[in-house]
XYZ file of C-alpha atoms in Angstrom:
312
model
C -44.124 162.940 -48.277
C -44.622 166.585 -49.251
C -45.409 167.005 -52.956
C -43.522 169.333 -55.303
C -46.683 171.389 -55.729
C -47.012 171.888 -51.980
C -43.399 173.035 -51.676
C -43.863 175.413 -54.610
C -47.036 176.873 -53.103
C -45.286 177.432 -49.775
C -42.273 179.003 -51.497
C -44.396 181.663 -53.155
C -46.474 182.196 -50.011
C -43.280 183.007 -48.144
C -42.073 185.202 -50.989
C -45.252 187.278 -50.870
C -45.439 187.420 -47.069
C -44.434 190.707 -45.464
C -44.344 189.424 -41.887
C -42.592 186.043 -42.238
C -38.820 185.704 -42.198
C -37.107 182.567 -43.469
C -33.342 182.073 -43.499
C -31.868 179.629 -46.010
C -28.338 178.799 -47.069
C -27.215 178.328 -50.661
C -23.725 177.345 -51.753
C -23.874 179.128 -55.105
C -21.328 180.097 -57.777
C -18.569 177.865 -56.406
C -15.723 177.224 -58.848
C -15.489 173.555 -59.794
C -11.740 173.992 -60.146
C -11.419 175.141 -56.537
C -14.137 173.137 -54.790
C -14.358 170.114 -57.076
C -16.609 169.004 -59.906
C -19.277 166.337 -59.877
C -17.861 165.178 -63.221
C -14.544 163.308 -63.592
C -11.566 165.527 -64.365
C -8.153 164.830 -65.901
C -5.604 163.864 -64.758
C -7.210 162.844 -61.463
C -9.802 160.588 -63.107
C -8.027 159.902 -66.404
C -9.215 156.278 -66.466
C -12.870 157.267 -66.227
C -14.723 156.979 -69.547
C -16.569 160.251 -68.889
C -13.389 162.347 -68.629
C -13.543 163.110 -72.369
C -17.328 162.970 -72.775
C -18.797 166.050 -74.483
C -21.557 165.980 -71.844
C -18.961 166.437 -69.118
C -19.439 170.112 -68.249
C -15.692 170.541 -67.845
C -15.453 169.880 -71.607
C -18.655 171.353 -73.003
C -17.785 175.057 -72.727
C -14.615 174.536 -74.785
C -15.984 171.906 -77.154
C -15.468 172.201 -80.909
C -18.744 174.047 -81.459
C -18.277 176.535 -78.608
C -16.456 179.793 -79.338
C -15.419 180.117 -75.702
C -12.481 177.799 -76.385
C -10.741 180.647 -78.223
C -10.605 182.927 -75.186
C -7.114 183.289 -73.669
C -8.096 182.570 -70.072
C -10.423 180.379 -68.070
C -13.465 182.333 -66.923
C -15.016 181.007 -63.736
C -18.690 180.295 -64.268
C -18.546 180.553 -68.057
C -15.659 178.266 -69.038
C -14.929 176.684 -65.653
C -18.189 175.230 -64.266
C -19.785 176.504 -61.089
C -21.270 174.105 -58.563
C -24.337 174.723 -56.419
C -25.345 173.147 -53.109
C -28.973 173.968 -52.405
C -31.470 173.514 -49.597
C -35.238 173.836 -49.572
C -36.408 177.328 -50.653
C -32.917 178.476 -51.700
C -33.463 180.304 -54.973
C -31.909 182.043 -57.957
C -33.556 185.302 -59.024
C -34.578 186.406 -62.513
C -31.607 186.908 -64.811
C -30.015 186.159 -68.163
C -26.586 184.587 -68.638
C -23.404 186.630 -69.074
C -23.079 187.816 -72.673
C -26.555 186.312 -73.250
C -24.869 182.972 -73.809
C -26.393 179.512 -73.601
C -26.156 177.720 -70.269
C -26.464 174.096 -69.283
C -27.223 172.898 -65.756
C -26.890 169.312 -64.547
C -28.485 168.132 -61.307
C -26.118 165.512 -59.900
C -28.161 164.386 -56.915
C -30.822 165.361 -54.420
C -34.216 167.016 -54.529
C -35.626 168.581 -57.713
C -34.882 172.115 -58.860
C -37.916 174.080 -60.090
C -37.243 176.427 -63.010
C -39.249 179.268 -64.558
C -38.332 180.569 -67.999
C -39.303 183.325 -70.418
C -38.628 182.874 -74.166
C -35.942 184.961 -75.837
C -38.430 186.835 -78.011
C -40.308 187.960 -74.879
C -37.278 189.433 -73.090
C -38.270 193.050 -73.779
C -41.821 192.380 -72.610
C -40.477 190.708 -69.474
C -38.301 193.722 -68.658
C -41.272 196.047 -69.191
C -43.377 193.901 -66.856
C -40.705 194.029 -64.168
C -40.463 197.819 -64.442
C -44.240 198.091 -64.174
C -44.367 195.880 -61.073
C -41.519 197.479 -59.106
C -40.964 200.956 -60.607
C -39.514 202.332 -57.370
C -36.663 199.805 -57.484
C -35.820 200.673 -61.089
C -35.780 204.379 -60.211
C -32.995 203.685 -57.728
C -31.222 201.077 -59.892
C -32.025 201.242 -63.623
C -29.770 198.187 -64.057
C -31.707 196.234 -61.418
C -32.016 193.072 -63.514
C -28.230 192.869 -63.793
C -27.965 192.477 -60.012
C -29.790 189.099 -59.909
C -31.599 190.146 -56.731
C -35.233 190.422 -57.819
C -37.778 187.610 -57.572
C -41.290 188.101 -58.925
C -43.879 185.356 -59.186
C -44.710 183.939 -62.631
C -48.377 184.875 -62.161
C -47.533 188.574 -61.829
C -45.393 188.424 -64.963
C -48.040 186.506 -66.898
C -50.584 189.174 -65.938
C -48.685 191.495 -68.301
C -49.095 189.061 -71.190
C -45.594 187.612 -70.879
C -45.370 183.815 -71.351
C -43.694 181.971 -68.479
C -42.911 178.255 -68.569
C -41.842 175.945 -65.748
C -40.052 172.624 -65.366
C -39.038 170.429 -62.446
C -35.465 169.236 -62.996
C -34.825 165.833 -61.437
C -31.491 164.312 -60.458
C -29.667 163.089 -63.570
C -31.311 165.646 -65.877
C -29.931 168.603 -67.843
C -31.652 171.969 -68.245
C -30.505 174.270 -71.065
C -31.310 177.985 -71.203
C -31.171 179.960 -74.443
C -29.615 183.378 -75.151
C -31.404 186.242 -73.377
C -34.016 183.835 -72.001
C -34.774 185.142 -68.522
C -34.967 182.400 -65.923
C -35.332 181.950 -62.179
C -36.154 179.152 -59.779
C -35.716 177.489 -56.428
C -34.643 174.201 -54.870
C -37.203 171.751 -53.510
C -34.708 170.437 -50.928
C -31.062 169.511 -50.530
C -29.346 169.011 -53.884
C -26.079 169.359 -55.774
C -25.930 170.874 -59.268
C -23.320 172.110 -61.735
C -23.549 174.599 -64.597
C -21.485 176.181 -67.349
C -21.962 178.305 -70.495
C -21.340 177.645 -74.180
C -21.453 179.740 -77.353
C -22.224 177.955 -80.654
C -22.271 179.795 -84.002
C -25.888 180.951 -83.702
C -25.028 182.882 -80.510
C -22.844 185.571 -82.134
C -25.520 188.068 -83.148
C -27.018 187.865 -79.677
C -23.564 188.248 -78.154
C -22.929 191.463 -80.096
C -26.333 192.842 -79.092
C -25.512 192.044 -75.477
C -22.298 194.096 -75.585
C -24.274 197.086 -76.867
C -26.875 196.526 -74.134
C -24.192 196.349 -71.438
C -22.695 199.651 -72.626
C -26.038 201.433 -72.138
C -26.166 200.269 -68.518
C -22.410 200.746 -67.986
C -21.953 197.094 -67.129
C -18.519 195.617 -67.716
C -18.578 192.514 -69.931
C -16.745 189.357 -68.941
C -14.611 189.406 -72.103
C -14.119 191.479 -75.244
C -16.424 190.377 -78.054
C -14.158 192.045 -80.633
C -11.139 190.225 -79.235
C -12.961 186.901 -79.457
C -13.690 187.512 -83.152
C -10.077 188.416 -83.886
C -8.672 185.486 -81.936
C -10.897 183.094 -83.854
C -9.674 184.589 -87.130
C -6.002 184.326 -86.151
C -6.257 180.885 -84.573
C -4.373 177.927 -86.011
C -7.426 175.772 -85.348
C -9.653 175.258 -88.392
C -13.081 176.864 -88.082
C -16.283 175.194 -89.190
C -18.212 176.733 -92.085
C -20.875 177.892 -89.617
C -18.290 179.757 -87.557
C -16.611 181.213 -90.658
C -19.883 182.668 -91.949
C -20.865 184.439 -88.718
C -17.340 185.576 -87.814
C -16.738 187.046 -91.292
C -20.059 188.896 -91.178
C -19.377 190.366 -87.750
C -15.787 191.315 -88.591
C -16.952 193.191 -91.695
C -19.488 195.115 -89.626
C -16.966 195.720 -86.852
C -14.258 197.052 -89.169
C -16.722 199.219 -91.108
C -17.922 200.802 -87.872
C -14.346 201.246 -86.677
C -13.374 202.959 -89.940
C -16.327 205.352 -89.743
C -15.593 206.252 -86.116
C -11.923 206.936 -86.831
C -12.838 209.152 -89.787
C -15.272 211.022 -87.563
C -12.532 211.625 -84.988
C -10.228 212.898 -87.726
C -12.890 215.395 -88.814
C -13.111 216.564 -85.198
C -9.395 217.300 -85.217
C -7.894 214.233 -83.577
C -4.550 213.745 -85.301
C -2.117 211.959 -83.012
C -2.256 208.165 -82.827
C -0.026 205.479 -81.367
C -0.138 201.714 -81.336
C -1.308 199.912 -78.202
C -1.420 196.147 -77.684
C -4.613 195.829 -75.674
C -4.289 192.114 -75.026
C -1.110 192.772 -73.015
C -3.204 194.628 -70.426
C -5.585 193.165 -67.881
C -9.255 193.623 -68.726
C -9.833 196.119 -65.907
C -6.974 198.268 -67.269
C -8.565 198.575 -70.704
C -12.139 199.348 -69.728
C -13.825 202.410 -71.156
C -14.061 204.979 -68.358
C -17.639 205.758 -69.400
C -19.412 202.561 -70.486
C -16.927 199.972 -69.097
C -16.691 198.116 -72.421
C -13.429 196.154 -72.653
C -11.443 197.881 -75.408
C -9.573 195.971 -78.081
C -9.406 197.637 -81.505
C -8.925 201.256 -80.458
C -9.444 203.785 -77.696
C -9.603 207.536 -77.258
C -7.423 209.253 -74.655
C -6.734 212.833 -73.604
C -3.548 214.205 -72.067
C -5.665 215.938 -69.423
C -6.668 212.485 -68.069
C -3.823 210.139 -69.050
C -5.109 207.296 -66.868
C -8.492 207.156 -68.594
C -9.340 205.666 -71.976
C -12.640 205.747 -73.802
C -14.553 203.718 -76.367
C -14.912 205.499 -79.690
């Protein structure tokens, strides 16, 4: 039997080789709702005791302590789990989760999955190391790390003083990644895994920072952070004290910033205003034409370009 260490060594040898081609197949990012989940689902498996288990990934993203349950639609990959069918050497490149949320991955069956992770507080150092290692790629695509197409060995990253940790996930085990914790990995052989995101109260500050980060790189978010805050406030569901504290703090900051921006526009001579119900429009119809942020509280428009709206 080939050891995990031997497979790992061969994986990185192939990665670093310039004259060896290897073709692998990876069934990645497959919606559990369309292709089926490894966990029991209602009503199909309503008699199964795990249908309502909080560890069932079909429930975890919308559990009581996850803010994602307040979003108005199911988001594939974040709220609806994705399933993954891997083979030896199939890999997932360095990335963070959408909105810098938490993620949880369960390996249902098959060969181990090898993970590499960088702590949240080393994210900036990791990005600097990546730019130093492949500057020519970042010149072409400054948002390279958003593409999830770049694989660099842990040793090269560690050479820049960035801590990198590893774990071999076995069948029947969960792996959880934290907000803005870069991670990558590969499969040691055939396996079947499932993953989803969740957003507990301590995620909110990171989530707001992520929206600001996305705007710099003109990356469209998956949902409106401001809309999530407002929906939680207006919801009939009672919020925990932890949620109330963070939501109130962020709403105060959000409204203060909104007030200042509107006053600034008034000083610039913007006088005409009309009400718009943003949630009645699809997300792609209310994106800022410049930074692609999904607009919710307000937008700026000009009669010279009536089809375009902009973030304040």
